[in-house]
C-alpha cells in the first residue's frame, strides 16, 4: 500500500503557544486512523493542517504527492480531494440539502447539473437521508445534518476523509446513526483520519490509533495493542478515564 | 358601604363599572365639547385645573374599573391591554385625547376645508389647504423644466421600466436571469439615451432641464444600482489579507463617511472640473451621480461588512474544505448569507439615499423638493410653502414605504431557518 499523506517534523504556533510539536505521521491508502487525546492536545489542529485550514510554520506536509504550501492553485485542488466533516456540521443554511451537495461538484469540478444531482442523491441514499433532500438544514435534526454534511463531502469524491469530532455536538441517541454511516464508509475502503472520543467506533474501524498530548504524538500503535497494552503512562491514564 | 369604597373589588363589580364608566364618559364629553364646540363645562375652575379635568376624570374612572379576573371578557381585555397600571392608563388617555383634539383640525385642513377647484391662488378661499397649487404645478413637480412636447419620452422610459420589472416576476425562472441582466446593465443606458436625446431624431434636452419626481427616480435608481456592488467590493476589500487592498478600502470608506454629502456635491460641481484637462466636459448630472454613488457606497460597505462579520467561521472553512477559491466562496456561500442578514441595513441605506436626493439643489438640479422650492417663490403663488412641502413629503413617504415593505417581504421570502 502506498503513502497518501506524509507529515515530516511539522511544527505550528498560535502566536507564542506551540500547538504542534515535531509531528511525524504517515498514512497509507485505505488506512483508517483514529486520533484521541485530551482537549487542547492539538488533534483538531493536526487534521486541519492537512487541508491547510490552519497553516503550519515548519516542516513538510505532503498530500497525494503534492506538498502543501502557499501555492494556492494546488491548494484548492488538494482540498477538493480531501473531504472534511466538522463538529458543528457547517452546512450552508441558505441552500437545501440537495443544493448543499451539488454546489461544489458543479462549481469546483464543473460537473453538469444533472450528473451532480444524481451523484448527490446517490450519496444521500448512502447516508440514508435521500427523503430529506429538498429540506433546508435548519429543518433537520443534528444527526441528519451531520449525515448530510458527510454526503456533501462525499459528493466531491475525495480520496481522503477527515473527521473533526463529528459526533461531539450531537445528542447521544443521534451519535449512532452518524457512526453507522462512518463505519459503512470505512468498509467501502475510504482513507480516513478521525478525531473522536468514540472508542467503540475506534475499536471497530481503526487500523492504527494515535494518542496526542500537549501538541505531541505520545503513542502510535495498532488498535489492538493500543487498547490492550498501551506503552506510555499518559496513554494508560487517559484510557482509564475514558473507558 | 365602608372605607373600601375606593378599592375596587369583584363583589360590587357592577357598581364599580357603572361609576367608573360614567367618570370616563364625562372625561370624553369634556374633551369633545372643548375641542369641537369650544364650550368648557368646567370653566368655573381655575384655568390649569380646568384644562386637566378630562384627564383626572378618565384616570379615576379607569382606576375604579381596574378589576382583575372580573369575568367580563371585554373589561379584562381593556384592563390587560390599556389599563394595567395608573401609568398605562395615563398613556392611554393621553393618546386618545390627543387624537380627538388634533386629528379633526388636520383633516379639516387636508380635506374638508381644502380647495380643489380653480386655477389661481385667488380660488383658494375656504381657509384649508390650497391643493390648486399642487394641481397647477403637478406637471412641473413630475417633469421639472423638461419641455412639454417631449414628456412622452420620460413616460415611455419609466413605463417600460415598470413593465420590465413587473414582467420579471411572472416569466419562468430560466429567463429571469436575462431580464435582470438587461435591467441592470443595458436598460439604464437605453433609458438615459431616450430621456436625454440627441440621436435618432430625438431632440437633445440638457440635464439642467430635467427635474421633478422623474429626476428623483433617475438619481435614486442609478445610485442604488451602482452603490450596491461598489459597497460590497469595498466591504470585501476591507477584510482582505492584502494590506494594499485593505488600507485602500479603509481609506476610501473613512474619507467618504467623514464628509457631509452636501460638501461632496458642492465639490463635484465646483472643484472636480478643475482636475479635468481643458476642453473635456462631464455633465453635471453624471458628476452628481458619481458623487452620491461613492458616498452611499461607503455606507453600504460598512453595512455589508457587518453581515460578513456575523457569519460563523465554519461557513468559510466548509467552503474552503470543498475546494472553493476566494471568489467562489464569497459569491456562492458567504455573500448570499451575509446580504440576507443585512437586508434591514441595506434598506436603511437605500431609504436614506432616496431622501438625500433633494440635496442636489446645491449644483442647480431641481428634483421634486427642489421644484416645490422653486414654485413657492413664484410671485403668483407666494405663501404656498406648506402645501408644497406636505405634498413632497407625502410622495417621499410613499416611495420609502413601498421600499420598506418590499425589503420586509424579501426578508420573509429568503428566510430558510426554521
XYZ file of C-alpha atoms in Angstrom:
661
model
C 0.000 0.000 0.000
C 1.241 3.415 -0.917
C 1.584 6.514 1.194
C -1.077 9.170 0.598
C -0.344 11.556 3.462
C 3.044 12.308 4.914
C 3.898 14.757 7.702
C 7.569 15.451 8.424
C 8.671 17.377 11.519
C 5.593 19.612 11.451
C 5.531 22.479 13.930
C 2.791 25.005 14.438
C 2.455 28.009 16.688
C -0.525 30.172 17.592
C 1.452 33.301 18.439
C 3.723 32.026 21.195
C 1.758 28.899 22.025
C 3.139 25.860 20.241
C 0.168 23.776 19.136
C 2.040 21.056 17.250
C 5.495 19.819 18.175
C 7.550 17.865 15.680
C 4.739 15.768 14.264
C 5.742 12.835 12.051
C 2.991 10.762 10.533
C 2.430 8.569 7.514
C -0.958 7.458 6.290
C -1.374 4.757 3.654
C -4.166 4.446 1.169
C -7.309 2.926 2.706
C -5.813 3.199 6.162
C -8.110 4.272 8.990
C -6.540 6.242 11.793
C -8.279 7.431 14.937
C -6.702 10.275 16.877
C -7.622 10.711 20.517
C -6.358 12.777 23.380
C -7.410 15.375 25.925
C -8.822 18.681 24.749
C -6.211 21.205 23.718
C -3.785 18.462 22.747
C -3.643 19.537 19.088
C -5.731 16.762 17.493
C -8.022 19.118 15.581
C -5.137 21.402 14.652
C -3.279 18.413 13.231
C -6.007 17.346 10.826
C -6.878 20.950 9.959
C -3.266 21.381 8.864
C -3.691 18.521 6.403
C -6.065 20.601 4.235
C -4.487 23.855 5.352
C -7.418 25.313 7.229
C -4.532 26.039 9.598
C -1.074 26.941 8.356
C 1.950 25.120 9.713
C 5.096 27.167 10.152
C 7.729 24.464 9.962
C 8.107 21.035 8.394
C 6.549 19.358 5.385
C 3.034 18.122 4.730
C 2.638 16.064 1.572
C -0.833 15.008 0.467
C -1.242 12.745 -2.546
C 2.269 13.534 -3.729
C 1.903 17.333 -3.506
C 3.415 19.442 -0.824
C 1.028 21.790 0.934
C 2.383 25.307 0.979
C 1.345 28.785 -0.023
C 0.825 27.778 -3.656
C -2.880 28.500 -3.855
C -3.709 26.877 -7.158
C -2.572 23.482 -5.971
C -4.166 24.026 -2.609
C -7.689 24.214 -3.994
C -7.128 21.034 -5.972
C -5.877 19.231 -2.892
C -8.761 20.470 -0.785
C -11.144 19.163 -3.420
C -9.613 15.728 -2.913
C -9.707 15.862 0.875
C -13.197 15.772 2.336
C -13.828 17.157 5.785
C -16.643 16.733 8.300
C -16.835 19.295 11.088
C -18.007 19.166 14.662
C -20.600 21.895 14.001
C -21.735 20.389 10.641
C -21.241 23.747 8.857
C -23.946 23.073 6.297
C -24.857 26.093 4.184
C -28.133 27.253 5.766
C -29.308 29.227 2.710
C -29.306 26.127 0.476
C -31.385 22.969 0.504
C -29.657 19.713 1.396
C -29.541 18.751 -2.274
C -28.027 22.124 -3.241
C -25.523 21.809 -0.406
C -24.373 18.576 -2.022
C -24.385 19.702 -5.665
C -22.852 23.166 -5.220
C -19.183 22.189 -5.043
C -19.315 19.485 -7.755
C -20.992 21.954 -10.130
C -18.781 24.969 -9.428
C -15.465 23.391 -8.463
C -15.457 20.229 -10.569
C -17.557 21.759 -13.396
C -19.877 18.774 -13.361
C -23.139 19.118 -15.338
C -26.080 19.829 -13.041
C -27.878 16.573 -13.854
C -24.849 14.427 -13.051
C -24.210 16.370 -9.864
C -27.769 15.808 -8.725
C -27.609 12.101 -9.498
C -24.346 11.862 -7.575
C -25.805 13.819 -4.670
C -28.867 11.580 -4.488
C -26.621 8.507 -4.563
C -24.607 9.806 -1.627
C -27.678 10.964 0.284
C -29.079 7.474 -0.266
C -25.861 6.077 1.130
C -26.250 8.007 4.393
C -29.997 7.228 4.332
C -31.282 10.741 4.102
C -32.465 10.936 0.486
C -36.036 11.715 1.564
C -34.862 14.976 3.163
C -33.081 16.267 0.052
C -35.479 19.166 -0.558
C -35.386 20.420 3.037
C -33.165 23.131 4.453
C -30.519 22.357 7.103
C -32.454 24.245 9.769
C -35.337 21.800 9.411
C -33.267 18.693 10.190
C -32.085 17.102 13.429
C -28.426 17.239 14.400
C -27.799 13.658 13.331
C -29.473 14.232 9.964
C -27.453 17.403 9.468
C -24.188 15.642 10.187
C -25.053 12.845 7.768
C -25.901 15.484 5.145
C -22.521 17.083 5.774
C -20.908 13.680 5.229
C -22.825 13.254 1.972
C -21.786 16.753 0.885
C -18.116 15.888 1.420
C -18.524 12.560 -0.396
C -20.010 14.303 -3.442
C -16.550 15.667 -4.203
C -15.428 12.026 -4.443
C -12.496 12.635 -2.134
C -9.526 10.321 -1.746
C -9.207 11.105 1.935
C -11.801 11.949 4.555
C -11.013 13.969 7.664
C -13.414 13.907 10.606
C -13.079 16.579 13.287
C -15.040 15.309 16.293
C -18.076 14.548 14.133
C -20.279 13.352 16.992
C -19.300 15.735 19.787
C -22.104 18.214 19.130
C -24.817 15.545 18.873
C -27.412 14.227 21.286
C -26.453 10.731 22.479
C -29.186 8.976 20.535
C -28.107 10.575 17.269
C -24.460 9.590 17.624
C -25.133 6.048 16.463
C -26.697 6.997 13.135
C -23.661 9.102 12.268
C -21.182 6.457 13.412
C -23.038 3.813 11.379
C -22.638 5.926 8.265
C -18.937 6.319 9.012
C -18.496 2.575 9.549
C -20.106 1.922 6.156
C -17.733 4.406 4.590
C -14.740 2.735 6.239
C -15.840 -0.668 4.966
C -16.039 0.766 1.451
C -12.292 1.376 1.642
C -12.003 5.126 2.245
C -8.810 6.555 3.733
C -9.970 8.133 6.982
C -8.445 10.196 9.755
C -10.905 10.597 12.593
C -10.597 12.728 15.700
C -13.100 11.288 18.130
C -13.729 10.141 21.675
C -15.934 7.246 20.496
C -13.688 4.353 21.499
C -16.243 1.766 20.412
C -16.048 3.150 16.889
C -12.242 3.221 17.099
C -12.063 -0.460 18.102
C -14.384 -1.451 15.274
C -12.869 0.578 12.458
C -9.361 1.871 13.150
C -6.204 0.218 11.837
C -3.989 2.474 13.906
C -4.558 4.619 16.958
C -2.775 7.835 17.768
C -2.731 9.384 21.200
C -1.794 13.059 21.401
C -0.999 15.269 24.357
C 0.405 18.796 24.537
C 0.934 19.003 20.789
C 2.956 15.796 20.539
C 2.148 12.333 19.309
C 2.639 10.373 22.529
C 1.805 6.981 21.149
C 1.004 5.425 17.800
C 0.062 1.774 17.736
C -2.076 -0.906 16.125
C -5.567 -0.596 17.520
C -5.444 -3.919 19.367
C -2.111 -3.167 21.033
C -3.207 0.372 21.858
C -6.168 -0.749 23.900
C -4.704 -3.963 25.366
C -1.234 -2.855 26.368
C -0.577 0.830 25.918
C 3.086 1.669 26.411
C 3.128 5.157 27.854
C 1.770 6.029 31.269
C -0.039 9.076 29.886
C -1.980 6.865 27.474
C -2.841 4.447 30.259
C -4.159 7.285 32.390
C -6.226 8.695 29.522
C -7.687 5.300 28.640
C -8.540 4.546 32.247
C -10.500 7.777 32.432
C -12.319 7.433 29.153
C -13.185 3.726 29.025
C -70.532 50.599 52.298
C -67.372 51.071 54.265
C -63.912 52.603 53.787
C -63.073 50.276 50.937
C -65.166 52.374 48.602
C -62.021 53.443 46.779
C -60.680 49.904 46.468
C -62.406 48.149 43.615
C -63.254 44.502 44.071
C -65.305 41.817 42.432
C -68.158 41.894 44.936
C -69.542 45.211 43.776
C -68.376 44.695 40.232
C -71.371 46.270 38.546
C -71.487 49.412 40.644
C -67.762 49.973 40.103
C -68.167 49.540 36.367
C -71.121 51.912 36.381
C -69.359 54.636 38.360
C -66.086 54.138 36.511
C -67.542 54.280 33.021
C -69.625 57.342 33.946
C -66.481 59.170 35.015
C -64.630 58.144 31.837
C -67.652 59.206 29.804
C -67.680 62.635 31.482
C -63.979 62.978 30.652
C -64.652 62.232 26.980
C -67.636 64.594 26.845
C -65.477 67.314 28.354
C -62.685 66.924 25.797
C -65.081 66.627 22.841
C -67.066 69.685 23.918
C -63.958 71.768 24.417
C -62.295 70.783 21.155
C -65.312 70.853 18.805
C -67.791 73.283 20.351
C -65.383 75.477 22.304
C -67.522 75.151 25.417
C -65.847 74.361 28.687
C -68.135 72.711 31.218
C -65.554 73.199 33.959
C -64.900 76.860 33.316
C -65.744 77.682 36.945
C -62.441 76.031 37.940
C -59.049 77.769 37.649
C -57.636 77.567 34.100
C -54.936 74.996 34.668
C -57.132 72.591 36.598
C -59.944 73.021 34.130
C -57.566 72.000 31.337
C -56.716 68.774 33.139
C -60.233 67.780 34.213
C -60.876 65.285 31.390
C -57.633 63.539 32.294
C -58.494 63.441 36.000
C -61.992 62.105 35.376
C -60.697 59.497 32.980
C -57.880 58.397 35.283
C -60.148 57.971 38.274
C -62.709 56.132 36.166
C -60.081 53.778 34.805
C -58.781 53.237 38.345
C -62.227 52.171 39.503
C -62.760 49.654 36.710
C -59.313 48.096 37.121
C -60.583 44.762 38.494
C -58.523 41.643 37.806
C -60.215 38.485 36.554
C -63.618 40.187 36.644
C -65.106 37.521 34.396
C -66.248 40.144 31.941
C -64.235 39.442 28.783
C -64.314 42.952 27.371
C -63.365 44.517 30.692
C -60.478 42.069 31.164
C -59.202 42.813 27.689
C -59.314 46.568 28.281
C -57.605 46.174 31.633
C -54.746 43.974 30.404
C -54.082 45.968 27.243
C -54.740 49.599 28.117
C -55.269 49.868 31.837
C -52.790 47.615 33.588
C -51.438 50.369 35.839
C -52.010 54.045 36.594
C -49.143 54.952 34.270
C -50.536 52.894 31.384
C -53.989 54.376 31.986
C -52.465 57.851 31.759
C -50.702 56.993 28.485
C -53.892 55.508 27.031
C -55.884 58.620 27.891
C -53.199 60.970 26.596
C -53.064 59.162 23.255
C -56.834 59.026 22.803
C -57.357 62.628 23.908
C -54.622 63.981 21.656
C -56.103 62.082 18.715
C -59.527 63.603 19.439
C -58.026 67.047 19.809
C -55.641 67.133 16.855
C -56.864 64.767 14.133
C -60.055 66.687 13.211
C -58.316 70.032 12.612
C -55.716 68.217 10.482
C -58.428 66.501 8.449
C -60.203 69.817 8.057
C -57.083 71.418 6.659
C -56.294 68.463 4.422
C -59.731 67.616 3.049
C -62.872 69.259 4.356
C -61.810 72.906 4.203
C -59.360 72.377 1.344
C -59.697 73.873 -2.113
C -59.516 71.668 -5.155
C -61.228 73.655 -7.875
C -59.810 76.588 -9.769
C -56.553 77.596 -11.392
C -55.189 80.517 -9.407
C -54.275 81.338 -5.857
C -57.369 83.543 -5.641
C -59.613 80.479 -5.986
C -58.463 79.317 -2.558
C -60.903 80.979 -0.236
C -62.087 78.490 2.356
C -59.070 78.564 4.677
C -57.890 74.982 4.283
C -55.084 73.653 2.129
C -54.820 75.077 -1.357
C -54.361 71.932 -3.435
C -54.932 74.054 -6.519
C -51.272 74.936 -6.179
C -50.220 71.304 -6.458
C -52.716 70.696 -9.256
C -51.449 73.581 -11.349
C -47.798 72.773 -10.746
C -48.118 68.988 -10.905
C -46.652 68.800 -14.373
C -43.549 70.688 -13.203
C -43.325 68.665 -9.988
C -43.146 65.474 -12.047
C -41.146 66.552 -15.110
C -39.230 69.597 -13.943
C -38.434 72.013 -16.760
C -38.470 69.238 -19.355
C -40.260 70.549 -22.490
C -43.936 69.558 -22.518
C -43.820 68.226 -26.054
C -41.055 65.754 -25.164
C -42.500 64.416 -21.934
C -43.701 61.253 -23.638
C -40.042 60.182 -23.640
C -39.861 60.193 -19.842
C -43.213 58.420 -19.682
C -42.081 55.756 -22.138
C -38.814 55.206 -20.285
C -40.498 54.716 -16.923
C -43.464 52.692 -18.170
C -41.079 50.333 -19.961
C -39.050 50.062 -16.781
C -42.089 49.191 -14.680
C -43.288 46.688 -17.284
C -39.875 45.011 -17.313
C -39.664 44.875 -13.528
C -43.243 43.648 -13.269
C -42.681 41.140 -16.046
C -39.620 39.714 -14.330
C -41.890 38.417 -11.560
C -44.008 36.405 -13.953
C -41.625 34.938 -16.522
C -40.164 31.468 -15.939
C -37.033 31.362 -13.774
C -34.914 30.492 -16.802
C -35.474 33.880 -18.484
C -35.499 35.872 -15.266
C -31.711 35.941 -15.247
C -31.568 37.609 -18.669
C -34.227 40.171 -17.812
C -32.332 41.136 -14.672
C -29.044 41.447 -16.560
C -30.813 43.541 -19.195
C -32.407 45.705 -16.493
C -29.159 46.285 -14.658
C -26.676 46.772 -17.471
C -28.404 47.646 -20.728
C -31.694 49.320 -19.893
C -30.195 52.205 -17.865
C -28.228 53.269 -20.953
C -31.250 52.993 -23.255
C -33.418 54.876 -20.760
C -30.899 57.666 -20.314
C -30.436 57.998 -24.046
C -34.187 58.164 -24.568
C -34.561 60.923 -21.988
C -31.518 62.957 -22.962
C -31.983 62.528 -26.713
C -29.590 63.978 -29.277
C -29.633 60.982 -31.625
C -32.221 59.016 -33.600
C -34.091 62.221 -34.399
C -34.801 62.914 -30.741
C -34.350 66.482 -29.639
C -31.480 66.966 -27.200
C -32.660 68.010 -23.732
C -29.847 69.177 -21.498
C -29.778 67.772 -17.967
C -30.326 71.219 -16.457
C -33.906 70.989 -17.695
C -34.512 67.616 -16.102
C -36.200 67.778 -12.779
C -39.053 66.934 -10.512
C -40.097 63.479 -9.426
C -38.672 61.900 -12.568
C -35.213 63.224 -11.668
C -35.646 61.901 -8.120
C -36.276 58.480 -9.639
C -33.383 58.704 -12.085
C -30.848 59.782 -9.478
C -32.076 57.275 -6.879
C -32.222 54.371 -9.305
C -28.728 54.898 -10.685
C -27.187 55.483 -7.290
C -28.949 52.418 -5.851
C -27.861 50.111 -8.648
C -24.257 51.330 -8.592
C -23.592 51.825 -4.890
C -24.535 48.252 -4.024
C -21.795 46.375 -5.931
C -19.197 49.045 -5.119
C -20.107 48.854 -1.440
C -19.870 45.064 -1.498
C -16.443 45.138 -3.101
C -15.266 47.741 -0.573
C -16.543 45.555 2.264
C -14.622 42.564 0.912
C -11.587 44.787 0.382
C -11.665 45.949 3.962
C -11.437 42.329 5.101
C -8.755 41.379 2.584
C -5.494 39.850 3.747
C -3.519 42.031 1.335
C -2.524 45.249 3.122
C -2.597 47.380 -0.043
C -6.206 46.478 -0.772
C -7.241 46.643 2.863
C -5.825 50.079 3.562
C -7.106 51.499 0.286
C -10.603 50.320 1.187
C -10.403 51.630 4.734
C -9.109 54.979 3.500
C -11.819 55.274 0.879
C -14.632 54.342 3.270
C -13.481 56.606 6.073
C -12.907 59.514 3.700
C -16.437 59.414 2.266
C -18.111 58.642 5.551
C -16.438 61.579 7.187
C -17.615 64.211 4.705
C -21.133 65.695 4.564
C -22.960 64.859 1.333
C -23.652 68.498 0.649
C -19.926 69.285 0.564
C -19.291 66.289 -1.668
C -21.925 67.539 -4.117
C -20.553 71.031 -3.988
C -17.051 69.809 -4.716
C -18.272 67.631 -7.567
C -19.754 70.747 -9.125
C -17.040 73.271 -8.417
C -13.741 71.513 -7.858
C -13.979 68.383 -9.980
C -13.941 70.254 -13.332
C -10.644 71.868 -12.291
C -8.914 68.497 -12.374
C -10.097 67.730 -15.884
C -7.980 68.665 -18.882
C -9.170 71.738 -20.759
C -11.974 71.138 -23.180
C -13.294 67.961 -21.590
C -16.686 68.285 -20.037
C -18.501 65.868 -17.791
C -22.189 66.529 -17.437
C -23.363 67.970 -14.136
C -25.837 65.148 -13.571
C -23.195 62.483 -14.141
C -20.833 64.177 -11.689
C -23.606 64.292 -9.121
C -24.475 60.643 -9.727
C -20.862 59.607 -9.204
C -20.632 61.673 -6.024
C -23.820 60.263 -4.500
C -22.916 56.724 -5.555
C -19.470 56.804 -3.958
C -20.849 58.482 -0.849
C -23.555 55.870 -0.326
C -21.202 53.039 -1.319
C -19.058 53.850 1.712
C -22.086 53.424 3.965
C -23.158 50.305 2.104
C -19.678 48.842 2.603
C -19.978 49.088 6.362
C -23.465 47.557 6.331
C -22.259 44.616 4.248
C -19.178 44.215 6.432
C -21.500 43.856 9.407
C -23.113 40.893 7.657
C -19.770 39.355 6.729
C -18.614 39.517 10.319
C -21.800 37.963 11.621
C -21.192 34.731 9.703
C -19.601 31.906 11.675
C -16.051 30.922 10.726
C -17.318 27.423 9.974
C -19.023 28.641 6.790
C -15.698 29.851 5.399
C -13.981 26.627 6.438
C -16.669 24.407 4.942
C -16.446 26.291 1.645
C -12.647 26.049 1.621
C -12.673 22.368 2.513
C -14.806 21.742 -0.591
C -12.078 23.246 -2.749
C -13.627 26.657 -3.400
C -11.350 29.606 -4.025
C -11.853 33.139 -2.733
C -14.407 34.310 -5.323
C -16.464 31.136 -5.447
C -16.550 31.012 -1.664
C -17.731 34.589 -1.413
C -20.257 34.578 -4.230
C -21.801 31.177 -3.553
C -21.612 30.861 0.203
C -20.673 33.986 2.099
C -22.360 36.912 0.331
C -25.776 35.269 -0.136
C -25.951 34.694 3.610
C -24.328 37.953 4.680
C -26.516 40.099 2.420
C -29.632 38.310 3.618
C -28.645 39.092 7.194
C -28.286 42.804 6.498
C -31.381 43.413 4.354
C -32.735 45.815 7.020
C -29.473 47.742 6.962
C -29.382 47.818 3.163
C -32.971 49.061 3.070
C -31.986 51.706 5.589
C -29.161 52.949 3.382
C -31.391 52.919 0.296
C -34.105 54.942 2.057
C -31.514 57.439 3.258
C -30.211 57.690 -0.300
C -33.644 58.459 -1.746
C -34.198 61.105 0.893
C -30.755 62.595 0.251
C -31.530 63.324 -3.400
C -33.061 66.790 -2.726
C -29.547 67.924 -1.792
C -28.628 68.012 -5.474
C -30.141 71.501 -5.455
C -26.680 72.765 -4.462
C -25.496 72.120 -8.008
C -28.641 73.578 -9.511
C -30.540 70.383 -10.217
C -34.124 70.529 -9.007
C -35.846 67.259 -8.194
C -39.249 67.089 -6.508
C -38.436 69.083 -3.356
C -36.353 71.487 -5.397
C -39.240 72.142 -7.799
C -41.545 72.806 -4.846
C -38.979 75.236 -3.575
C -38.942 76.963 -6.944
C -42.740 77.034 -7.302
C -43.388 78.562 -3.908
C -41.231 81.560 -4.803
C -43.303 82.280 -7.900
C -44.912 85.696 -7.305
C -48.358 84.368 -8.237
C -48.137 81.590 -5.677
C -46.478 83.112 -2.647
C -47.418 81.528 0.665
C -47.957 78.028 -0.669
C -44.890 76.514 1.012
C -46.955 74.377 3.382
C -48.987 72.693 0.643
C -45.907 72.134 -1.488
C -43.780 70.582 1.212
C -46.623 68.461 2.560
C -47.133 67.135 -0.953
C -43.413 66.451 -1.428
C -43.277 64.817 2.000
C -46.198 62.552 1.153
C -44.646 61.483 -2.144
C -41.324 60.703 -0.464
C -43.136 58.819 2.271
C -44.979 56.678 -0.259
C -41.755 55.854 -2.141
C -39.935 54.960 1.052
C -42.829 52.994 2.469
C -43.047 50.878 -0.676
C -39.314 50.175 -0.494
C -39.524 49.322 3.168
C -42.421 46.901 2.588
C -40.540 45.306 -0.272
C -37.480 44.752 1.905
C -39.645 43.135 4.575
C -41.219 40.810 2.005
C -37.784 39.926 0.704
C -36.639 39.084 4.208
C -39.589 36.746 4.692
C -39.161 35.144 1.298
C -35.470 34.430 1.801
C -35.860 33.088 5.306
C -34.752 29.455 5.336
C -34.155 28.978 9.032
C -36.903 27.255 10.894
